[in-house]
Amino acid sequence: MAQIELSGIERIFKLGDSEVHALHELSVSIECGEYVAVMGPSGSGKSTLLNLLGLLDRPNAGTYRLEGRDVTTLSPDEQAEVRRTRIGFVFQSFHLVPRLTAAENIALPLMLAGIPPAERHTRVAQALKDFGLEPRASHRPEELSGGQRQRVAIARATIMRPAVILADEPTGNLDRTTGQDVTHLLEELNASGVTLIVVTHDPVMGGRARRRLMMEDGRLLQDVREPAPA
Amino acid sequence: MTPADTLRFATRAATGYPLRTALMVLAMSIGVAAVVILTALGDGARRYVVNEFSALGSNLVIVLPGRTATGGFGLGNLITSTPRDLTVRDAEALLRAPLVTRMAPLSVGNSEIAYGGRLREAMVVGTNGDYVDIRAFRMAEGSFLPREDLGRASAVAVLGTKLREELFGSEPAVGRMVRVGDRRLRVIGVLGKTGQGLGMNTDELVFMPVATAQAMFNTNNLFRIIVEARSREAIGPAKQQLEDIMRLRREGELDVTLITQDAVLGTFDRILGALTMAVAGIAAISLAVAGILVMNVMLVAVTQRTAEIGLLKALGATGRNIRLAFLTEAALLSLAGAITGYALGHLGAWGLRLAFPVLPAWPPDWAVFAGIGTALTTGILFGVMPARRAARLDPVQALSRR
Ligand SMILES: Nc1ncnc2c1ncn2[C@@H]1O[C@H](COP(=O)(O)OP(=O)(O)OP(=O)(O)O)[C@@H](O)[C@H]1O
Ligand SMILES: [Mg+2]
């Protein structure tokens, strides 16, 4: 059983009288621990796919099974719980809460999950250490560099130890070297067993993934797999 | 999300935007302060009047000649048509009521009073020795009228303190003879300073035995009889007994009016109480306005923080989490406003008391609770709509906003 199974997914946006098929007849399955890059021209439906995978959006048709469970029919609260416990998001624009410190931003998912403050504290301290953010713990996002912000965001995405990390152009707002750092960070996480699905325009980054989903006009054009590098 | 975390999160959100928060707290606090100050003013006025009347003595029934239809208290029924005179005999008869402890007849008229070369217009009150106790007056010098048969027209007088001042200056007054009208009376006492009471300034009166006054004015008539009941609770039954006695003396017809101080007080109490409520109501409108402001500010906050709400949803916040967070924030802002307003209101009331020392301008407890309660309720009620809007935001669109 694959970790993620999409079959016959349709996502249609209605704009006035016209309809946009953001996703069309999309079927794909992803195994646990895979490293997948989603690529394709602008408007091809990459973000729409990622939002669906992250349960932020519902398909108009088709089924989505996550870890064997049909998650499209779950109630909003059940979906929120799946997001909270199984999925980590990383965004192009970081999406840190500006008034909270780095440590508080990282602690957000733990707070939402109702984890007691003492445990929260140790887990956040560990994450700050793991991501080299210790000296920045009490800084607010505006006092951090882009790379540091994305590291805080990745720490936040992984603090609940999710099964899947969904990253939408995580290096899009970063310069080349910082972007590479972030890519390495995500790959390290993947190496520890977390499924990593990255939307990217960067062919270099895409080339590093062992599997590439090439999208166009809401369809899956190509599904390229490479043997794992020795 | 635990309640403690919700509270902490909302507090951070409120303090994260200090200017917005300060403005909202200010608006809310002005409303609450208005309620506190205005009710302090209204209730202060009420208490002032009630105190003034209480100074008359506590369990009094006033008997006046003539019957009024309503029995209520108003300026109109203080002046009544007089079908039959109220006499000293009536007054003595009233003392037979078991629940009555003391009685003082009043005969009133205007005359002039002279001592040495000084002459003055003065109001004359003919009464008996019990009057001073019924009214709880203090003597400054000498003693009040003797307790003697009401028919005895002793040639003595007691002066109000201001009158004594004007006639005698620094000279001793007790023992001197004064002329009142066509009579010469010996001053046997001077009342202590009493101030105002029911429109008559006691300090300017001259008291003499009721028989002396009646002879002077050539009348058998009494202006009033003041009767003191055994206790406050006995006022009702005592009034009944007095009416029975009067009816018996008038062949079954009751042609006197009995006013209890409770009725007088009650009327003023009601009028000023209603006034205070009205004033509080007007002040509460400013709270409603503040509530609408809370709503607007919270709606702006939701728009400002759209991306943050989208993020929280992506991190697994439920609609309920987000609703509660925004509602808590609105409640916190209202609470801060209410507390600030409460403090401001007390400051204002304190200022009022400084400016008008006679006015006991303390805000009544109910007004303070009502003010703070209204602030919290409006804040939370008007916070519901923005909170629901936040909870319903579509996370994908929310996240795409920056
Ligand atoms: N909320 C929406 N309402 C209407 N149309 C939408 C909406 N979201 C996406 N679309 C449309 O769906 C299509 C796919 O959009 P999507 O954002 O998935 O593209 P993308 O591959 O992520 O592009 P990019 O590389 O520019 O981010 C586009 O044509 C877009 O205009
Ligand atoms: Mg996109």
XYZ file of C-alpha atoms and ligand atoms in Angstrom:
664
model
C 0.000 0.000 0.000
C 1.387 3.341 -1.065
C 1.494 6.184 1.424
C -0.259 8.546 -0.936
C -2.702 7.362 -3.561
C -4.478 9.786 -5.865
C -6.857 8.451 -8.469
C -8.940 10.330 -10.998
C -8.472 13.663 -9.250
C -10.262 16.622 -10.814
C -9.988 20.169 -9.552
C -12.062 22.724 -11.371
C -12.112 26.433 -10.576
C -15.092 28.378 -11.799
C -14.376 31.943 -12.791
C -17.622 33.499 -13.865
C -18.798 31.429 -16.821
C -15.456 29.860 -17.640
C -13.992 26.850 -15.896
C -10.325 26.207 -15.234
C -9.266 22.591 -14.982
C -6.405 23.096 -12.558
C -6.091 19.315 -12.192
C -7.458 16.809 -14.660
C -7.608 13.008 -14.427
C -4.674 12.953 -12.115
C -3.647 9.596 -10.694
C -0.399 9.068 -8.866
C 0.886 7.086 -5.937
C 3.832 7.929 -3.731
C 5.586 5.546 -1.375
C 6.702 6.237 2.122
C 10.077 8.052 2.239
C 10.112 9.082 -1.429
C 11.717 12.299 -2.640
C 9.473 13.770 -5.308
C 9.889 16.988 -7.261
C 6.792 18.438 -8.898
C 7.773 20.497 -11.931
C 6.129 22.230 -14.814
C 5.327 25.619 -16.281
C 3.504 28.300 -14.350
C -0.198 27.603 -14.047
C 0.210 23.878 -14.655
C -1.420 23.015 -11.324
C 1.588 22.262 -9.105
C 0.425 24.361 -6.151
C -3.130 23.092 -6.549
C -1.798 19.533 -6.324
C 0.234 20.332 -3.233
C -2.727 21.995 -1.517
C -4.810 18.898 -2.230
C -2.126 16.645 -0.811
C -1.988 18.879 2.263
C -5.769 18.725 2.752
C -6.054 22.477 2.404
C -8.273 21.946 -0.636
C -10.743 19.304 -1.771
C -10.926 17.760 -5.247
C -14.128 18.029 -7.280
C -13.827 14.370 -8.161
C -11.534 11.420 -7.493
C -10.207 9.902 -4.305
C -7.205 10.654 -2.152
C -5.986 7.956 0.182
C -3.388 8.886 2.760
C -1.871 5.925 4.582
C -4.747 3.794 3.393
C -7.455 6.125 4.614
C -9.783 8.009 2.274
C -9.190 11.546 3.522
C -11.374 13.451 1.055
C -14.503 12.525 2.970
C -13.201 13.520 6.403
C -14.835 16.341 8.333
C -12.939 19.667 8.521
C -11.861 18.934 12.090
C -10.603 15.480 11.177
C -8.706 16.974 8.255
C -7.203 19.551 10.612
C -5.994 16.724 12.800
C -4.381 14.948 9.843
C -2.633 18.190 8.888
C -1.522 18.682 12.457
C -0.056 15.215 12.952
C 0.923 13.824 9.523
C 1.795 16.780 7.296
C 4.357 19.554 7.418
C 4.188 22.580 5.142
C 7.036 24.746 3.897
C 6.120 27.820 1.869
C 7.944 30.036 -0.574
C 7.206 33.111 1.532
C 8.015 31.368 4.837
C 4.742 32.393 6.525
C 6.135 33.098 9.948
C 3.928 34.950 12.443
C 5.650 38.344 12.626
C 4.967 39.109 16.287
C 6.252 35.755 17.550
C 9.893 34.845 18.113
C 11.626 32.077 16.182
C 11.133 29.683 19.090
C 7.449 30.587 19.405
C 6.920 30.122 15.683
C 8.475 26.678 15.871
C 6.285 25.852 18.875
C 3.019 26.760 17.094
C 2.109 23.223 15.913
C 2.872 21.835 19.387
C 0.614 24.472 20.914
C -2.188 23.680 18.475
C -1.809 19.997 19.324
C -2.168 20.801 23.016
C 1.221 19.423 24.011
C 2.150 20.514 27.545
C 4.572 23.483 27.805
C 7.392 21.492 29.422
C 7.566 18.968 26.604
C 7.085 21.723 24.073
C 10.058 23.537 25.494
C 12.438 20.590 25.227
C 11.297 19.754 21.723
C 11.683 23.332 20.518
C 15.111 23.585 22.162
C 16.174 20.412 20.356
C 14.836 21.719 17.029
C 16.619 25.055 17.485
C 19.826 23.110 18.044
C 19.247 20.755 15.105
C 18.642 23.624 12.715
C 21.453 25.814 14.046
C 19.025 28.465 15.246
C 19.941 28.538 18.923
C 21.366 32.075 18.886
C 18.267 33.273 17.048
C 15.689 31.661 19.337
C 14.285 34.892 20.722
C 14.546 36.905 17.502
C 11.483 37.896 15.599
C 11.157 37.059 11.877
C 11.983 40.620 10.761
C 15.345 40.256 12.505
C 16.216 37.093 10.589
C 17.704 36.565 7.138
C 15.724 34.776 4.450
C 17.645 31.571 4.952
C 17.159 31.700 8.692
C 13.455 32.328 8.237
C 13.091 29.300 5.992
C 15.024 27.229 8.510
C 12.589 28.334 11.219
C 9.734 27.373 8.882
C 11.269 23.951 8.250
C 11.841 23.434 11.969
C 8.185 24.280 12.496
C 7.092 21.891 9.720
C 9.016 19.004 11.267
C 8.423 19.615 14.966
C 5.370 17.313 14.989
C 7.427 14.606 13.236
C 5.103 14.413 10.226
C 5.075 11.603 7.671
C 5.042 13.963 4.697
C 6.658 17.318 4.079
C 5.093 19.451 1.359
C 7.248 22.327 0.150
C 5.993 24.826 -2.422
C 9.033 26.474 -4.013
C 10.903 26.561 -0.697
C 13.935 28.213 -2.282
C 11.993 30.606 -4.497
C 12.719 33.625 -2.307
C 16.307 32.730 -1.486
C 19.614 33.353 -3.201
C 21.479 30.434 -4.726
C 23.696 29.384 -1.829
C 21.057 29.868 0.838
C 18.658 27.936 -1.378
C 21.140 25.083 -1.556
C 21.432 25.043 2.232
C 17.678 24.751 2.540
C 17.595 22.024 -0.100
C 20.226 20.057 1.809
C 18.255 20.475 4.990
C 15.117 19.080 3.390
C 17.073 16.229 1.853
C 18.528 15.328 5.230
C 15.026 15.111 6.601
C 14.058 12.910 3.667
C 17.068 10.729 4.359
C 15.715 10.175 7.859
C 12.581 8.665 6.331
C 10.127 11.506 5.822
C 8.399 11.659 2.451
C 9.412 14.895 0.732
C 7.351 16.468 -2.023
C 8.813 19.682 -3.431
C 7.363 21.997 -6.039
C 10.197 23.717 -7.848
C 11.055 25.646 -10.966
C 14.736 25.067 -10.373
C 15.988 22.265 -12.667
C 19.026 21.759 -10.434
C 16.902 21.117 -7.415
C 14.473 19.050 -9.451
C 17.371 17.052 -10.781
C 18.376 16.042 -7.283
C 15.035 14.365 -6.613
C 14.825 10.664 -7.316
C 11.406 11.121 -8.857
C 10.001 13.951 -10.916
C 6.361 14.612 -11.711
C 6.172 16.780 -14.809
C 2.885 18.685 -14.978
C 1.226 20.573 -17.793
C -2.272 22.034 -17.947
C -3.349 20.121 -14.890
C -2.230 16.779 -16.232
C 0.633 14.569 -15.272
C 2.813 14.645 -18.354
C 5.714 12.536 -17.209
C 6.582 10.530 -14.133
C 10.371 10.136 -14.161
C 12.068 7.821 -11.683
C 15.786 7.451 -11.205
C 17.489 4.697 -9.399
C 18.691 5.793 -6.025
C 22.235 7.140 -6.215
C 24.680 4.726 -4.779
C -5.085 24.007 21.972
C -5.462 24.473 25.724
C -7.379 27.477 27.124
C -4.151 28.806 28.650
C -2.490 28.707 25.228
C -5.469 30.376 23.600
C -5.270 33.124 26.201
C -1.527 33.555 25.748
C -1.839 33.562 21.965
C -4.627 36.161 22.089
C -2.643 38.301 24.519
C 0.352 38.256 22.198
C -1.913 39.208 19.316
C -3.427 42.091 21.292
C -0.062 43.415 22.459
C 1.441 42.842 19.021
C -0.482 45.822 17.661
C -0.138 48.395 20.463
C -1.676 51.408 18.731
C -4.769 49.534 17.626
C -5.146 47.985 21.063
C -4.652 51.306 22.839
C -7.307 53.020 20.723
C -9.806 50.284 21.333
C -9.145 50.140 25.047
C -9.572 53.917 25.123
C -12.938 53.796 23.333
C -14.190 51.066 25.612
C -12.885 52.724 28.734
C -14.574 56.027 27.908
C -17.886 54.191 27.758
C -17.349 52.459 31.072
C -15.992 55.610 32.700
C -19.066 57.512 31.499
C -21.338 54.947 33.137
C -19.375 55.047 36.385
C -19.154 58.848 36.595
C -22.706 59.605 35.535
C -24.222 57.057 37.893
C -21.972 58.364 40.653
C -23.410 61.799 39.981
C -27.010 60.566 39.833
C -26.759 58.307 42.816
C -24.840 60.958 44.710
C -27.715 63.374 44.145
C -30.180 60.725 45.274
C -28.230 60.003 48.430
C -27.816 63.693 49.118
C -31.574 64.257 49.029
C -32.321 61.113 51.008
C -29.829 62.163 53.656
C -31.339 65.609 53.849
C -34.741 64.104 54.484
C -33.447 61.542 56.901
C -32.145 64.453 58.934
C -35.778 65.209 59.742
C -35.896 62.223 62.063
C -36.520 58.665 61.158
C -40.035 57.400 61.929
C -42.261 60.386 61.613
C -45.878 60.728 60.556
C -46.991 64.245 59.723
C -50.659 65.105 60.252
C -52.045 68.053 58.368
C -55.575 69.386 58.206
C -57.673 68.653 55.120
C -57.994 65.577 52.994
C -56.233 64.992 49.713
C -57.505 62.459 47.264
C -54.242 60.860 46.268
C -52.417 60.602 49.559
C -49.196 60.822 47.640
C -46.640 63.485 48.176
C -46.364 66.567 46.067
C -46.287 70.291 46.517
C -49.998 70.422 45.707
C -51.157 68.354 48.640
C -49.060 70.180 51.165
C -51.562 72.984 50.793
C -54.950 71.493 51.455
C -58.390 72.983 51.921
C -59.285 73.040 55.601
C -62.752 71.780 56.400
C -62.140 71.587 60.123
C -59.326 72.903 62.287
C -56.671 70.718 63.723
C -56.467 71.557 67.408
C -54.255 70.986 70.399
C -56.946 68.590 71.699
C -56.505 66.520 68.540
C -52.778 66.483 69.122
C -53.188 65.253 72.692
C -55.621 62.570 71.537
C -53.084 61.242 69.044
C -50.729 60.392 71.895
C -53.215 57.679 72.941
C -52.239 55.555 69.936
C -50.190 52.685 71.417
C -47.550 52.759 68.695
C -46.899 56.482 69.145
C -44.077 57.512 71.437
C -43.979 61.285 71.037
C -45.889 64.067 69.418
C -45.277 67.708 68.675
C -47.967 70.156 67.545
C -46.910 72.951 65.247
C -48.448 76.351 65.009
C -46.681 78.640 62.575
C -46.837 82.308 61.807
C -44.789 85.353 60.906
C -43.980 88.031 63.369
C -41.208 90.392 64.329
C -38.704 89.897 67.051
C -36.828 92.666 68.816
C -34.025 92.946 71.313
C -32.303 96.104 72.309
C -32.506 98.333 69.271
C -32.533 95.426 66.833
C -35.678 94.331 65.075
C -36.144 91.436 62.704
C -38.805 89.572 60.791
C -38.927 85.994 61.975
C -41.005 82.904 61.579
C -42.589 81.780 64.826
C -43.087 78.113 65.595
C -45.333 77.197 68.488
C -44.673 73.674 69.688
C -43.863 71.629 72.796
C -40.824 70.237 74.563
C -40.777 66.996 72.572
C -40.128 68.750 69.295
C -36.403 68.996 69.945
C -36.152 65.226 70.488
C -38.355 64.303 67.548
C -36.201 66.391 65.238
C -33.057 65.290 67.062
C -31.831 68.870 67.467
C -28.945 69.784 69.686
C -29.054 72.714 72.085
C -26.226 75.245 71.909
C -27.210 77.066 75.070
C -29.826 76.648 77.773
C -32.721 74.260 77.302
C -35.613 73.747 74.918
C -39.260 74.476 75.737
C -40.509 72.999 79.036
C -42.569 69.802 79.001
C -45.849 71.105 80.371
C -49.542 71.160 79.685
C -50.181 72.210 76.110
C -52.686 74.788 77.324
C -50.072 76.774 79.275
C -48.866 79.846 77.516
C -45.500 80.294 79.242
C -43.676 83.421 78.217
C -40.501 81.717 77.026
C -38.724 81.413 73.692
C -35.950 79.394 72.074
C -33.962 80.959 69.246
C -32.329 79.536 66.155
C -28.605 80.108 66.123
C -28.631 82.604 63.268
C -31.389 84.642 64.842
C -29.477 84.701 68.118
C -26.413 85.896 66.262
C -28.295 88.724 64.612
C -30.052 89.904 67.750
C -27.407 89.395 70.388
C -24.093 89.235 68.573
C -21.519 88.281 71.184
C -23.776 89.111 74.163
C -25.243 86.227 76.160
C -28.806 85.498 75.086
C -30.163 83.031 77.650
C -32.106 84.827 80.378
C -32.714 87.983 78.322
C -36.148 89.225 77.442
C -37.087 89.639 73.786
C -40.204 91.077 72.278
C -42.040 88.893 69.792
C -45.053 90.592 68.312
C -46.858 92.127 71.283
C -45.379 89.816 73.888
C -42.300 89.839 75.989
C -40.682 86.430 76.263
C -37.665 85.161 78.151
C -35.010 83.403 76.059
C -34.376 80.036 77.711
C -32.272 78.360 75.045
C -30.534 78.570 71.698
C -30.527 75.686 69.184
C -27.310 74.374 67.774
C -26.629 74.863 64.085
C -28.934 72.605 62.096
C -28.951 73.902 58.554
C -31.647 73.330 56.031
C -34.533 70.944 56.519
C -37.561 70.780 54.237
C -37.227 74.343 53.053
C -37.357 75.898 56.528
C -34.090 77.097 57.877
C -34.347 76.162 61.534
C -31.514 78.518 62.372
C -33.760 81.493 61.655
C -36.794 80.376 63.672
C -38.079 81.393 67.049
C -39.772 78.648 69.084
C -42.313 79.148 71.842
C -44.978 77.056 73.578
C -47.862 76.270 71.256
C -50.389 78.042 73.482
C -48.276 81.216 73.478
C -48.094 81.180 69.696
C -51.804 80.497 69.277
C -52.661 83.339 71.607
C -50.296 85.608 69.722
C -51.877 84.756 66.371
C -55.333 84.552 67.910
C -56.149 81.120 66.571
C -56.970 77.597 67.720
C -55.586 76.158 64.590
C -52.557 73.901 64.258
C -50.457 73.979 61.135
C -49.222 70.378 61.545
C -48.851 67.676 64.117
C -45.665 65.671 63.981
C -46.022 62.187 65.436
C -43.183 59.798 66.107
C -43.884 56.082 65.776
C -42.205 53.482 67.964
C -40.024 52.229 65.103
C -39.662 52.387 61.364
C -41.669 49.177 60.988
C -44.426 50.584 63.199
C -45.055 53.526 60.879
C -47.737 51.732 58.851
C -49.798 50.422 61.810
C -49.258 53.656 63.724
C -50.676 55.597 60.814
C -53.729 53.326 60.921
C -54.188 53.953 64.649
C -53.866 57.715 64.133
C -56.483 57.632 61.394
C -58.836 55.676 63.649
C -58.428 58.216 66.451
C -59.022 61.135 64.100
C -62.065 59.473 62.559
C -63.514 58.922 66.033
C -63.021 62.613 66.854
C -64.665 63.696 63.572
C -67.814 61.570 63.713
C -66.455 58.978 61.347
C -65.120 61.365 58.734
C -61.420 61.562 58.118
C -60.541 65.131 57.217
C -56.835 65.096 57.865
C -53.949 63.922 55.741
C -51.191 61.758 57.104
C -47.871 61.864 55.368
C -45.154 59.444 56.283
C -41.605 60.360 55.735
C -41.174 57.069 53.897
C -43.618 58.230 51.261
C -41.750 61.499 50.825
C -38.436 59.776 50.718
C -39.744 57.028 48.486
C -40.908 59.562 45.936
C -37.579 61.324 45.769
C -35.806 58.022 45.829
C -37.812 56.830 42.849
C -37.437 60.031 40.854
C -33.688 60.244 41.335
C -33.258 56.491 40.944
C -35.030 56.669 37.589
C -32.872 59.620 36.640
C -29.728 57.660 37.476
C -30.943 54.727 35.398
C -31.692 57.002 32.456
C -28.275 58.570 32.687
C -26.684 55.139 32.913
C -28.675 54.091 29.857
C -27.366 57.035 27.883
C -23.839 56.190 28.961
C -24.423 52.581 27.959
C -25.081 53.751 24.401
C -21.475 54.862 24.242
C -20.598 51.305 25.214
C -22.617 49.956 22.323
C -20.734 52.339 20.052
C -17.514 51.003 21.522
C -18.803 47.509 20.774
C -19.248 48.366 17.114
C -15.722 49.729 17.167
C -14.508 46.441 18.609
C -16.187 44.662 15.726
C -14.567 46.894 13.135
C -11.162 46.639 14.685
C -11.463 42.874 14.868
C -12.602 42.712 11.236
C -9.565 44.730 10.259
C -7.448 42.387 12.364
C -8.869 39.395 10.525
C -8.063 41.006 7.174
C -4.593 42.011 8.358
C -3.888 38.546 9.609
C -5.427 36.568 6.771
C -2.118 34.935 5.905
C -1.561 34.058 9.545
C -4.979 32.426 9.756
C -4.210 30.426 6.610
C -0.934 29.349 8.152
C -2.578 28.268 11.400
C -5.015 26.179 9.407
C -2.160 24.601 7.461
C -0.531 23.786 10.791
C -3.688 21.960 11.814
C -5.732 24.553 13.683
C -9.432 23.769 13.667
C -12.061 26.401 12.959
C -12.871 26.312 16.651
C -9.244 27.087 17.612
C -9.245 30.160 15.422
C -12.702 31.310 16.482
C -11.729 31.056 20.133
C -8.439 32.859 19.600
C -10.135 35.861 17.996
C -12.993 35.855 20.464
C -10.535 35.762 23.350
C -8.679 38.662 21.810
C -11.876 40.706 21.579
C -12.758 39.771 25.151
C -9.291 40.767 26.367
C -9.489 44.141 24.665
C -12.922 44.723 26.187
C -11.725 43.608 29.594
C -8.751 45.941 29.428
C -11.105 48.719 28.370
C -13.522 47.911 31.167
C -10.810 47.911 33.829
C -9.266 51.120 32.524
C -12.716 52.670 32.340
C -13.490 51.543 35.859
C -10.318 53.203 37.114
C -10.987 56.363 35.079
C -14.566 56.431 36.333
C -13.485 56.224 39.946
C -10.953 58.939 39.301
C -13.728 61.080 37.844
C -16.046 60.360 40.767
C -13.239 61.287 43.114
C -12.851 64.550 41.201
C -16.588 65.172 41.561
C -16.380 64.616 45.292
C -13.495 67.063 45.480
C -15.390 69.649 43.470
C -18.709 69.152 45.306
C -17.924 67.976 48.828
C -21.613 67.848 49.842
C -22.377 65.348 47.082
C -21.662 61.722 48.035
C -20.686 60.896 44.434
C -19.899 57.201 44.783
C -20.865 55.023 41.834
C -23.403 52.423 42.959
C -22.259 48.793 42.813
C -24.917 47.807 40.322
C -23.729 50.489 37.904
C -20.135 49.346 38.118
C -21.154 45.748 37.448
C -23.543 46.788 34.701
C -20.907 48.972 33.058
C -18.200 46.332 33.083
C -20.698 43.608 32.189
C -22.017 45.583 29.234
C -18.486 46.293 28.049
C -17.557 42.624 28.134
C -20.804 41.480 26.583
C -20.712 43.984 23.743
C -17.034 43.275 23.161
C -17.605 39.543 22.954
C -20.885 39.781 21.024
C -19.364 42.093 18.471
C -16.272 39.874 18.398
C -18.285 36.827 17.344
C -18.805 37.924 13.767
C -15.141 38.677 12.998
C -14.080 35.486 14.774
C -16.453 33.411 12.673
C -15.265 35.102 9.554
C -11.686 34.227 10.489
C -12.593 30.615 11.184
C -14.345 30.275 7.831
C -11.480 31.626 5.718
C -10.413 29.328 2.928
C -6.844 28.352 3.860
C -5.543 28.224 0.298
C -6.690 31.726 -0.497
C -5.659 32.943 2.925
C -2.139 31.613 2.410
C -1.819 33.174 -1.010
C -2.420 36.600 0.552
C 0.636 38.317 1.866
N -8.481 29.994 -6.417
C -8.414 29.892 -7.742
N -9.404 30.401 -8.481
C -9.361 30.299 -9.816
N -8.371 29.759 -10.474
C -7.344 29.264 -9.798
C -7.301 29.312 -8.382
N -6.161 28.739 -7.931
C -5.504 28.361 -9.068
N -6.208 28.669 -10.153
C -5.826 28.360 -11.520
O -5.482 27.009 -11.592
C -4.359 26.844 -12.414
C -3.253 26.149 -11.653
O -2.766 27.045 -10.649
P -1.544 26.671 -9.720
O -1.418 27.752 -8.698
O -1.706 25.291 -9.225
O -0.331 26.750 -10.714
P 1.199 26.509 -10.404
O 1.621 25.363 -11.224
O 1.445 26.434 -8.972
O 1.840 27.837 -11.008
P 3.104 28.653 -10.459
O 4.297 27.929 -10.941
O 2.951 29.986 -11.129
O 2.998 28.727 -9.001
C -3.974 28.213 -12.900
O -4.522 28.386 -14.210
C -4.628 29.154 -11.934
O -4.984 30.323 -12.594
Mg 2.439 27.642 -7.522
